[in-house]
Amino acid sequence: MKFFIDTANLEQIREAYEMGVLDGVTTNPSLMAKEGIKGLENQRKHYIDICNIVQADVSAEVISTDYEGMIREGEELAALNPHIVVKVPCIADGIRAIKYFTQKGIRTNCTLVFSTGQALLAAKAGATYVSPFVGRLDDISEDGIALVGQIVDMYRYYGYTTQVLAASIRSTRHIIQCVEVGADVATCPLSAIKGLLKHPLTDSGLQKFLEDYKSING
Ligand code: G3P
């Protein structure tokens, strides 16, 4: 399973990249605003900075909600760097725009997906990735992981090549659950990725190795 980090924070992206297990980055307008990236020029430069750090897929989201605006923005974003993936919300004009981008060879990430029906439309339009939001479904007592599994099964049954990019991941447990249902990608906070490393038996076992070595070798 691929790991993307879900942030626009360059320090966290660098730290995740240096872990040696990072496969990409997803951003969204809220994450960009959180970093205080203001204005078109600064946003474009920031996306290029992220691409230069990871040299892997970086999702950059359009802010337009109309077809013409999405097309204009998406083509500008795609032209910034070969690693840019144009992120488009799952609305009528977004699906139409994804179809256009597919025909132009521009890779896309259909975001704000909360149902198998939406995921089906994204795949039919040729989206490169589909982003079901696990955490936000869990937040309203629905089963986000179950949706990921349903989408994975649907795509496999029909042979769609759209990759299931589980998003809105809130915990290390969510990552493991995404593995269990066969998600292609999980886009996570750095803390969730780092949580995969933690096990007390590893720590105690290493401590014992070091103590036993020291008892003989000083
Ligand atoms: O970036 C898309 C998604 O990962 C957002 O997650 O935590 O805002 O629900 P969250």
XYZ file of N, CA and C and ligand atoms in Angstrom:
664
model
N 0.852 -1.197 0.000
C 0.000 0.000 0.000
C 0.892 1.253 0.000
N 0.493 2.234 -0.786
C 1.260 3.478 -0.836
C 0.869 4.393 0.329
N 1.871 5.117 0.856
C 1.625 6.126 1.896
C 1.785 7.515 1.298
N 0.749 8.326 1.393
C 0.869 9.752 1.096
C 0.731 10.480 2.424
N 1.342 11.665 2.510
C 1.124 12.477 3.710
C 0.143 13.593 3.370
N -0.783 13.826 4.280
C -1.883 14.764 4.032
C -1.596 16.076 4.740
N -0.755 16.894 4.121
C -0.366 18.156 4.729
C 0.261 19.054 3.666
N 0.287 20.363 3.949
C 1.041 21.291 3.087
C 2.263 21.815 3.836
N 2.520 21.266 5.018
C 3.633 21.716 5.855
C 4.946 21.115 5.359
N 5.847 21.962 4.902
C 7.086 21.475 4.282
C 7.972 20.690 5.256
N 8.008 21.114 6.517
C 8.861 20.386 7.476
C 8.346 18.960 7.677
N 7.020 18.827 7.825
C 6.451 17.488 8.011
C 6.656 16.645 6.750
N 6.532 17.275 5.580
C 6.743 16.537 4.323
C 8.192 16.051 4.240
N 9.136 16.917 4.608
C 10.561 16.527 4.598
C 10.806 15.359 5.570
N 10.222 15.462 6.775
C 10.428 14.412 7.786
C 9.861 13.080 7.300
N 8.681 13.148 6.710
C 8.062 11.917 6.192
C 8.890 11.359 5.042
N 9.375 12.215 4.157
C 10.197 11.757 3.022
C 11.470 11.083 3.518
N 12.074 11.667 4.564
C 13.335 11.123 5.071
C 13.142 9.804 5.822
N 11.878 9.472 6.164
C 11.612 8.160 6.774
C 11.873 7.051 5.760
N 11.773 7.401 4.454
C 12.070 6.420 3.408
C 10.874 5.604 2.960
N 9.659 6.013 3.409
C 8.476 5.209 3.040
C 7.374 6.055 2.404
N 7.702 7.294 2.020
C 6.675 8.200 1.498
C 6.511 8.036 -0.009
N 5.242 7.958 -0.471
C 4.969 7.769 -1.896
C 4.256 8.944 -2.547
N 3.937 9.967 -1.737
C 3.251 11.123 -2.329
C 2.694 12.055 -1.256
N 2.031 13.122 -1.712
C 1.483 14.149 -0.820
C 0.088 14.522 -1.308
N -0.826 14.748 -0.373
C -2.105 15.360 -0.750
C -2.247 16.669 0.012
N -2.763 17.665 -0.685
C -3.094 18.928 -0.020
C -4.562 19.222 -0.323
N -5.083 20.234 0.333
C -6.426 20.740 0.029
C -6.455 22.193 0.460
N -7.488 22.952 0.072
C -7.489 24.386 0.388
C -7.363 24.686 1.886
N -7.927 23.817 2.741
C -7.832 24.036 4.193
C -6.395 23.845 4.675
N -5.719 22.826 4.148
C -4.323 22.564 4.554
C -3.398 23.683 4.069
N -3.680 24.215 2.895
C -2.883 25.334 2.370
C -3.129 26.591 3.208
N -4.380 26.823 3.575
C -4.704 27.996 4.402
C -4.044 27.874 5.775
N -3.998 26.618 6.309
C -3.378 26.381 7.629
C -1.913 26.786 7.621
N -1.267 26.647 6.446
C 0.152 27.040 6.336
C 0.323 28.506 5.963
N -0.808 29.195 5.810
C -0.745 30.628 5.510
C -0.286 30.942 4.094
N -0.500 29.990 3.191
C -0.079 30.187 1.785
C -1.148 31.033 1.082
N -0.831 32.301 0.893
C -1.828 33.258 0.396
C -1.458 33.735 -1.005
N -2.438 33.775 -1.878
C -2.214 34.291 -3.233
C -1.774 33.207 -4.207
N -2.177 33.389 -5.478
C -1.953 32.381 -6.512
C -0.472 32.065 -6.688
N 0.362 33.128 -6.749
C 1.805 32.917 -7.005
C 2.445 32.112 -5.875
N 2.113 32.455 -4.644
C 2.695 31.737 -3.489
C 2.216 30.293 -3.461
N 0.923 30.079 -3.816
C 0.389 28.709 -3.847
C 1.117 27.880 -4.898
N 1.278 28.452 -6.077
C 1.961 27.715 -7.144
C 3.394 27.366 -6.727
N 4.087 28.349 -6.142
C 5.482 28.095 -5.709
C 5.523 26.998 -4.649
N 4.518 27.023 -3.753
C 4.487 26.035 -2.671
C 4.304 24.626 -3.222
N 3.444 24.485 -4.232
C 3.251 23.158 -4.838
C 4.551 22.665 -5.478
N 5.265 23.583 -6.126
C 6.541 23.220 -6.767
C 7.556 22.815 -5.702
N 7.594 23.543 -4.583
C 8.489 23.186 -3.472
C 8.198 21.782 -2.975
N 6.916 21.451 -2.836
C 6.545 20.105 -2.371
C 7.000 19.054 -3.386
N 6.757 19.320 -4.668
C 7.177 18.365 -5.722
C 8.689 18.148 -5.670
N 9.438 19.218 -5.443
C 10.901 19.104 -5.421
C 11.409 18.307 -4.219
N 10.637 18.324 -3.131
C 11.050 17.543 -1.949
C 10.815 16.048 -2.192
N 9.611 15.705 -2.671
C 9.222 14.284 -2.702
C 9.433 13.600 -4.046
N 9.480 14.409 -5.132
C 9.635 13.811 -6.472
C 8.647 12.655 -6.666
N 7.403 12.899 -6.248
C 6.339 11.887 -6.343
C 5.014 12.647 -6.472
N 3.909 11.905 -6.603
C 2.609 12.539 -6.841
C 2.241 13.523 -5.733
N 1.817 14.710 -6.151
C 1.369 15.764 -5.230
C 0.002 16.244 -5.698
N -1.020 16.040 -4.854
C -2.371 16.482 -5.211
C -2.536 17.949 -4.866
N -2.921 18.745 -5.889
C -3.175 20.188 -5.724
C -4.614 20.442 -6.160
N -5.418 21.019 -5.275
C -6.861 21.112 -5.495
C -7.292 22.421 -6.154
N -8.184 22.299 -7.111
C -8.770 23.498 -7.724
C -9.738 24.121 -6.725
N -9.972 25.416 -6.834
C -10.935 26.078 -5.948
C -12.213 26.420 -6.721
N -12.128 26.456 -8.037
C -13.327 26.707 -8.869
C -14.330 25.571 -8.681
N -15.615 25.913 -8.824
C -16.651 24.869 -8.758
C -17.415 24.784 -10.085
N -17.013 25.612 -11.059
C -17.617 25.538 -12.383
C -16.654 24.863 -13.355
N -17.216 24.210 -14.379
C -16.416 23.412 -15.317
C -15.291 24.230 -15.938
N -15.603 25.388 -16.497
C -14.589 26.200 -17.183
C -13.481 26.626 -16.215
N -13.867 26.983 -15.021
C -12.871 27.406 -14.030
C -11.979 26.258 -13.615
N -12.586 25.074 -13.445
C -11.807 23.882 -13.082
C -10.811 23.535 -14.175
N -11.245 23.602 -15.415
C -10.369 23.286 -16.549
C -9.192 24.266 -16.576
N -9.513 25.551 -16.449
C -8.461 26.580 -16.503
C -7.445 26.363 -15.371
N -7.963 26.232 -14.162
C -7.077 26.036 -12.991
C -6.286 24.741 -13.099
N -7.001 23.674 -13.476
C -6.347 22.357 -13.516
C -5.217 22.312 -14.513
N -5.406 22.943 -15.679
C -4.333 22.937 -16.679
C -3.138 23.750 -16.192
N -3.428 24.859 -15.469
C -2.335 25.664 -14.901
C -1.577 24.862 -13.841
N -2.318 24.154 -12.993
C -1.665 23.350 -11.939
C -0.819 22.235 -12.557
N -1.393 21.536 -13.529
C -0.680 20.407 -14.152
C 0.606 20.867 -14.830
N 0.589 22.108 -15.325
C 1.770 22.638 -16.038
C 2.909 22.999 -15.082
N 2.601 23.068 -13.780
C 3.643 23.475 -12.810
C 4.762 22.443 -12.703
N 4.365 21.163 -12.708
C 5.348 20.092 -12.466
C 4.715 18.747 -12.877
N 5.497 17.836 -13.440
C 4.944 16.536 -13.849
C 4.343 15.713 -12.702
N 4.752 16.052 -11.460
C 4.232 15.287 -10.321
C 2.861 15.783 -9.843
N 2.407 16.919 -10.348
C 1.133 17.452 -9.894
C -0.028 16.570 -10.362
N -0.902 16.242 -9.414
C -2.163 15.550 -9.696
C -3.260 16.557 -9.375
N -4.155 16.814 -10.316
C -5.185 17.842 -10.126
C -6.324 17.265 -9.291
N -6.571 17.885 -8.136
C -7.598 17.398 -7.217
C -8.899 18.158 -7.485
N -9.986 17.397 -7.675
C -11.267 17.974 -8.099
C -12.380 17.431 -7.206
N -13.263 18.288 -6.690
C -14.349 17.793 -5.837
C -15.358 16.970 -6.642
N -15.984 16.002 -5.973
C -16.940 15.104 -6.638
C -18.307 15.762 -6.763
N -18.381 16.713 -7.678
C -19.646 17.371 -8.022
C -19.840 17.227 -9.540
N -20.995 17.619 -10.060
C -21.274 17.378 -11.491
C -20.188 17.990 -12.380
N -19.860 19.263 -12.148
C -18.834 19.887 -13.000
C -17.463 19.263 -12.772
N -17.266 18.711 -11.568
C -15.983 18.064 -11.285
C -15.815 16.776 -12.058
N -16.866 15.964 -12.124
C -16.816 14.717 -12.902
C -16.604 15.034 -14.380
N -17.302 16.043 -14.861
C -17.149 16.469 -16.270
C -15.713 16.918 -16.527
N -15.161 17.670 -15.544
C -13.773 18.159 -15.691
C -12.781 16.998 -15.659
N -13.027 16.010 -14.800
C -12.133 14.842 -14.725
C -12.114 14.120 -16.073
N -13.279 13.996 -16.691
C -13.349 13.362 -18.026
C -12.483 14.132 -19.025
N -12.575 15.450 -18.973
C -11.756 16.297 -19.858
C -10.274 16.061 -19.582
N -9.887 16.080 -18.301
C -8.474 15.902 -17.954
C -7.973 14.520 -18.386
N -8.835 13.512 -18.223
C -8.464 12.153 -18.646
C -8.123 12.141 -20.129
N -8.971 12.812 -20.920
C -8.737 12.849 -22.376
C -7.484 13.636 -22.738
N -7.063 14.547 -21.858
C -5.868 15.352 -22.096
C -4.616 14.722 -21.468
N -4.787 13.583 -20.793
C -3.636 12.935 -20.154
C -3.195 13.595 -18.869
N -4.097 14.391 -18.273
C -3.783 15.034 -16.986
C -4.337 14.158 -15.865
N -3.473 13.800 -14.902
C -3.905 12.910 -13.830
C -4.714 13.651 -12.770
N -5.711 12.958 -12.217
C -6.654 13.608 -11.307
C -6.900 12.802 -10.029
N -7.356 13.523 -9.016
C -7.744 12.910 -7.742
C -9.136 13.440 -7.424
N -10.147 12.573 -7.499
C -11.531 12.998 -7.226
C -11.743 12.960 -5.716
N -11.992 14.117 -5.111
C -12.004 14.233 -3.659
C -13.395 14.515 -3.102
N -13.483 14.494 -1.759
C -14.781 14.702 -1.083
C -15.774 13.638 -1.531
N -15.284 12.372 -1.525
C -16.122 11.237 -1.930
C -16.635 10.538 -0.674
N -17.948 10.296 -0.627
C -18.558 9.704 0.575
C -19.508 8.555 0.260
N -19.515 8.103 -1.011
C -20.410 6.984 -1.357
C -19.826 6.179 -2.514
N -20.301 4.940 -2.664
C -19.848 4.094 -3.781
C -20.346 4.673 -5.099
N -21.508 5.308 -5.063
C -22.034 5.921 -6.281
C -21.116 7.003 -6.803
N -20.638 7.850 -5.875
C -19.686 8.895 -6.283
C -18.399 8.273 -6.817
N -17.926 7.215 -6.146
C -16.685 6.555 -6.575
C -16.852 5.919 -7.949
N -18.059 5.417 -8.244
C -18.335 4.829 -9.557
C -18.248 5.888 -10.640
N -18.809 7.060 -10.391
C -18.752 8.146 -11.376
C -17.310 8.598 -11.601
N -16.540 8.679 -10.509
C -15.129 9.108 -10.616
C -14.348 8.143 -11.508
N -14.584 6.845 -11.301
C -13.872 5.831 -12.100
C -14.304 5.899 -13.564
N -15.612 6.064 -13.794
C -16.113 6.130 -15.182
C -15.551 7.350 -15.905
N -15.256 8.422 -15.159
C -14.683 9.631 -15.782
C -13.175 9.481 -15.995
N -12.598 8.410 -15.391
C -11.179 8.143 -15.599
C -10.255 8.730 -14.547
N -10.805 9.025 -13.375
C -9.948 9.603 -12.320
C -8.770 8.686 -12.025
N -7.602 9.271 -11.780
C -6.426 8.495 -11.412
C -6.584 7.945 -9.997
N -7.092 8.834 -9.122
C -7.340 8.467 -7.720
C -8.771 8.863 -7.343
N -9.336 8.145 -6.379
C -10.580 8.571 -5.749
C -10.316 8.658 -4.243
N -10.790 9.727 -3.602
C -10.503 9.953 -2.178
C -11.761 9.851 -1.322
N -12.108 8.644 -0.850
C -13.181 8.532 0.151
C -12.672 9.019 1.507
N -13.460 9.861 2.180
C -13.052 10.482 3.440
C -13.490 9.609 4.622
N -12.564 8.790 5.113
C -12.872 7.836 6.178
C -13.279 8.533 7.477
N -12.427 9.430 7.957
C -12.632 10.054 9.266
C -13.928 10.849 9.349
N -14.258 11.539 8.244
C -15.456 12.384 8.308
C -16.731 11.533 8.317
N -16.663 10.333 7.728
C -17.810 9.415 7.822
C -17.913 8.857 9.244
N -16.744 8.449 9.789
C -16.734 7.969 11.188
C -17.278 9.036 12.137
N -16.965 10.283 11.846
C -17.399 11.392 12.720
C -18.921 11.465 12.831
N -19.640 10.925 11.827
C -21.116 10.966 11.886
C -21.677 9.555 12.026
N -20.872 8.688 12.679
C -21.320 7.315 13.014
C -21.547 6.424 11.789
N -20.974 6.806 10.642
C -20.998 5.888 9.503
C -19.663 5.138 9.469
N -19.547 4.128 8.596
C -18.349 3.286 8.602
C -17.469 3.639 7.395
N -16.479 4.521 7.631
C -15.615 4.975 6.543
C -14.797 3.862 5.928
N -14.285 2.966 6.750
C -13.471 1.859 6.248
C -14.316 0.920 5.391
N -15.557 0.703 5.797
C -16.444 -0.170 5.001
C -16.632 0.418 3.610
N -16.753 1.748 3.518
C -16.888 2.383 2.200
C -15.640 2.120 1.358
N -14.458 2.264 1.968
C -13.219 2.005 1.217
C -13.248 0.587 0.651
N -13.633 -0.384 1.497
C -13.678 -1.779 1.052
C -14.679 -1.993 -0.069
N -15.836 -1.325 0.019
C -16.853 -1.459 -1.040
C -16.337 -0.909 -2.372
N -15.621 0.213 -2.299
C -15.074 0.814 -3.526
C -13.993 -0.091 -4.126
N -13.116 -0.610 -3.264
C -12.065 -1.538 -3.736
C -12.707 -2.730 -4.449
N -13.721 -3.325 -3.832
C -14.395 -4.489 -4.434
C -15.072 -4.123 -5.754
N -15.719 -2.967 -5.770
C -16.407 -2.527 -6.993
C -15.409 -2.330 -8.145
N -14.301 -1.676 -7.845
C -13.298 -1.412 -8.895
C -12.683 -2.707 -9.401
N -12.415 -3.624 -8.476
C -11.827 -4.903 -8.889
C -12.813 -5.666 -9.767
N -14.100 -5.670 -9.391
C -15.115 -6.443 -10.118
C -15.251 -5.950 -11.559
N -15.210 -4.601 -11.709
C -15.409 -4.022 -13.043
C -14.101 -3.718 -13.774
N -12.960 -3.936 -13.075
C -11.680 -3.706 -13.728
C -11.303 -2.239 -13.895
N -11.856 -1.368 -13.049
C -11.455 0.050 -13.111
C -10.029 0.186 -12.584
N -9.258 1.064 -13.200
C -7.856 1.255 -12.779
C -7.701 2.433 -11.818
N -8.801 3.136 -11.554
C -8.736 4.234 -10.582
C -8.233 3.692 -9.243
N -7.251 4.401 -8.644
C -6.684 3.925 -7.367
C -7.491 4.468 -6.188
N -7.771 3.619 -5.213
C -8.525 4.037 -4.032
C -7.557 4.656 -3.022
N -7.672 5.961 -2.833
C -6.782 6.740 -1.965
C -7.572 7.097 -0.705
N -7.459 6.254 0.325
C -8.214 6.492 1.573
C -7.718 7.790 2.215
N -8.671 8.690 2.453
C -8.323 10.015 2.985
C -9.046 10.272 4.302
N -8.739 11.423 4.894
C -9.325 11.741 6.191
C -8.990 10.636 7.190
N -7.716 10.180 7.127
C -7.229 9.133 8.025
C -6.859 9.810 9.341
N -7.366 9.291 10.437
C -7.159 9.963 11.732
C -6.207 9.204 12.664
N -5.845 7.958 12.325
C -5.070 7.181 13.297
C -4.257 6.091 12.607
N -3.302 5.536 13.374
C -2.531 4.389 12.886
C -3.462 3.201 12.634
N -4.469 3.084 13.470
C -5.429 1.978 13.312
C -6.146 2.071 11.970
N -6.490 3.314 11.599
C -7.127 3.512 10.292
C -6.234 2.982 9.170
N -4.923 3.198 9.267
C -3.999 2.734 8.226
C -4.066 1.217 8.114
N -4.029 0.539 9.270
C -4.096 -0.934 9.262
C -5.422 -1.407 8.683
N -6.501 -0.705 9.023
C -7.821 -1.093 8.482
C -7.876 -0.890 6.966
N -7.168 0.143 6.489
C -7.109 0.353 5.030
C -6.366 -0.802 4.349
N -5.304 -1.286 5.011
C -4.579 -2.458 4.478
C -5.526 -3.649 4.400
N -6.300 -3.838 5.461
C -7.184 -5.019 5.548
C -8.253 -5.042 4.444
N -8.655 -3.865 3.960
C -9.682 -3.820 2.910
C -9.074 -3.565 1.528
N -7.752 -3.459 1.461
C -7.097 -3.393 0.153
C -7.030 -2.034 -0.505
N -7.036 -0.961 0.289
C -6.866 0.369 -0.317
C -5.515 0.443 -1.035
N -5.474 1.193 -2.149
C -4.207 1.335 -2.876
C -3.278 2.315 -2.154
N -3.869 3.346 -1.570
C -3.132 4.422 -0.926
C -3.869 4.833 0.346
N -3.099 5.251 1.344
C -3.695 5.945 2.500
C -2.957 7.273 2.628
N -3.685 8.365 2.682
C -3.036 9.654 2.898
C -3.271 10.054 4.346
N -2.162 10.233 5.077
C -2.205 10.250 6.541
C -1.499 11.473 7.135
N -1.875 11.798 8.368
C -1.016 12.700 9.131
C 0.288 11.976 9.485
N 1.376 12.742 9.646
C 2.677 12.143 9.948
C 2.611 11.276 11.207
N 1.836 11.728 12.191
C 1.747 10.992 13.468
C 1.217 9.578 13.259
N 0.269 9.425 12.326
C -0.306 8.096 12.088
C 0.728 7.167 11.452
N 1.529 7.729 10.532
C 2.584 6.917 9.899
C 3.628 6.511 10.942
N 4.053 7.484 11.753
C 5.076 7.203 12.778
C 4.555 6.198 13.808
N 3.237 6.198 14.025
C 2.645 5.264 14.987
C 2.827 3.816 14.589
N 3.037 3.561 13.292
C 3.231 2.184 12.821
C 4.518 1.570 13.389
N 5.453 2.458 13.726
C 6.759 1.978 14.205
C 6.692 1.472 15.650
N 5.717 1.988 16.403
C 5.745 1.774 17.858
C 5.319 0.363 18.261
N 6.226 -0.346 19.035
C 5.795 -1.555 19.738
C 6.702 -1.737 20.962
N 6.125 -1.917 22.143
C 6.919 -2.027 23.372
C 7.867 -3.236 23.366
N 7.479 -4.326 22.670
C 8.349 -5.508 22.642
C 9.604 -5.252 21.810
N 9.484 -4.363 20.811
C 10.683 -3.988 20.055
C 11.643 -3.224 20.962
N 11.083 -2.277 21.710
C 11.914 -1.458 22.601
C 12.564 -2.318 23.677
N 11.764 -3.182 24.307
C 12.320 -4.015 25.399
C 13.305 -5.041 24.838
N 13.018 -5.571 23.678
C 13.922 -6.561 23.076
C 15.256 -5.954 22.717
N 15.234 -4.728 22.154
C 16.488 -4.059 21.793
C 17.289 -3.731 23.046
N 16.572 -3.267 24.073
C 17.242 -2.948 25.344
C 17.970 -4.174 25.883
N 17.294 -5.352 25.813
C 17.911 -6.603 26.323
C 19.136 -6.976 25.501
N 19.033 -6.833 24.173
C 20.188 -7.128 23.299
C 21.390 -6.281 23.719
N 21.140 -4.996 23.905
C 22.235 -4.066 24.232
C 22.837 -4.411 25.597
N 21.957 -4.722 26.563
C 22.440 -5.062 27.920
C 23.272 -6.340 27.877
N 22.792 -7.359 27.144
C 23.515 -8.637 27.080
C 24.859 -8.447 26.376
N 24.853 -7.646 25.320
C 26.123 -7.382 24.617
C 27.099 -6.708 25.565
N 26.581 -5.695 26.295
C 27.438 -4.889 27.183
C 27.966 -5.738 28.334
N 27.145 -6.727 28.762
C 27.568 -7.561 29.914
C 28.815 -8.365 29.566
N 29.037 -8.655 28.300
C 30.206 -9.439 27.858
C 31.315 -8.533 27.318
N 30.888 -7.535 26.569
C 31.877 -6.741 25.849
C 32.219 -5.427 26.542
N 31.442 -5.110 27.561
C 31.703 -3.866 28.269
C 31.296 -2.644 27.494
O -7.144 16.096 2.368
C -8.319 15.334 2.279
C -8.645 14.676 3.592
O -7.571 13.853 3.971
C -9.026 15.670 4.686
O -9.016 15.033 5.923
O -8.943 15.269 8.412
O -9.790 17.185 6.994
O -11.147 15.091 7.251
P -9.754 15.683 7.195
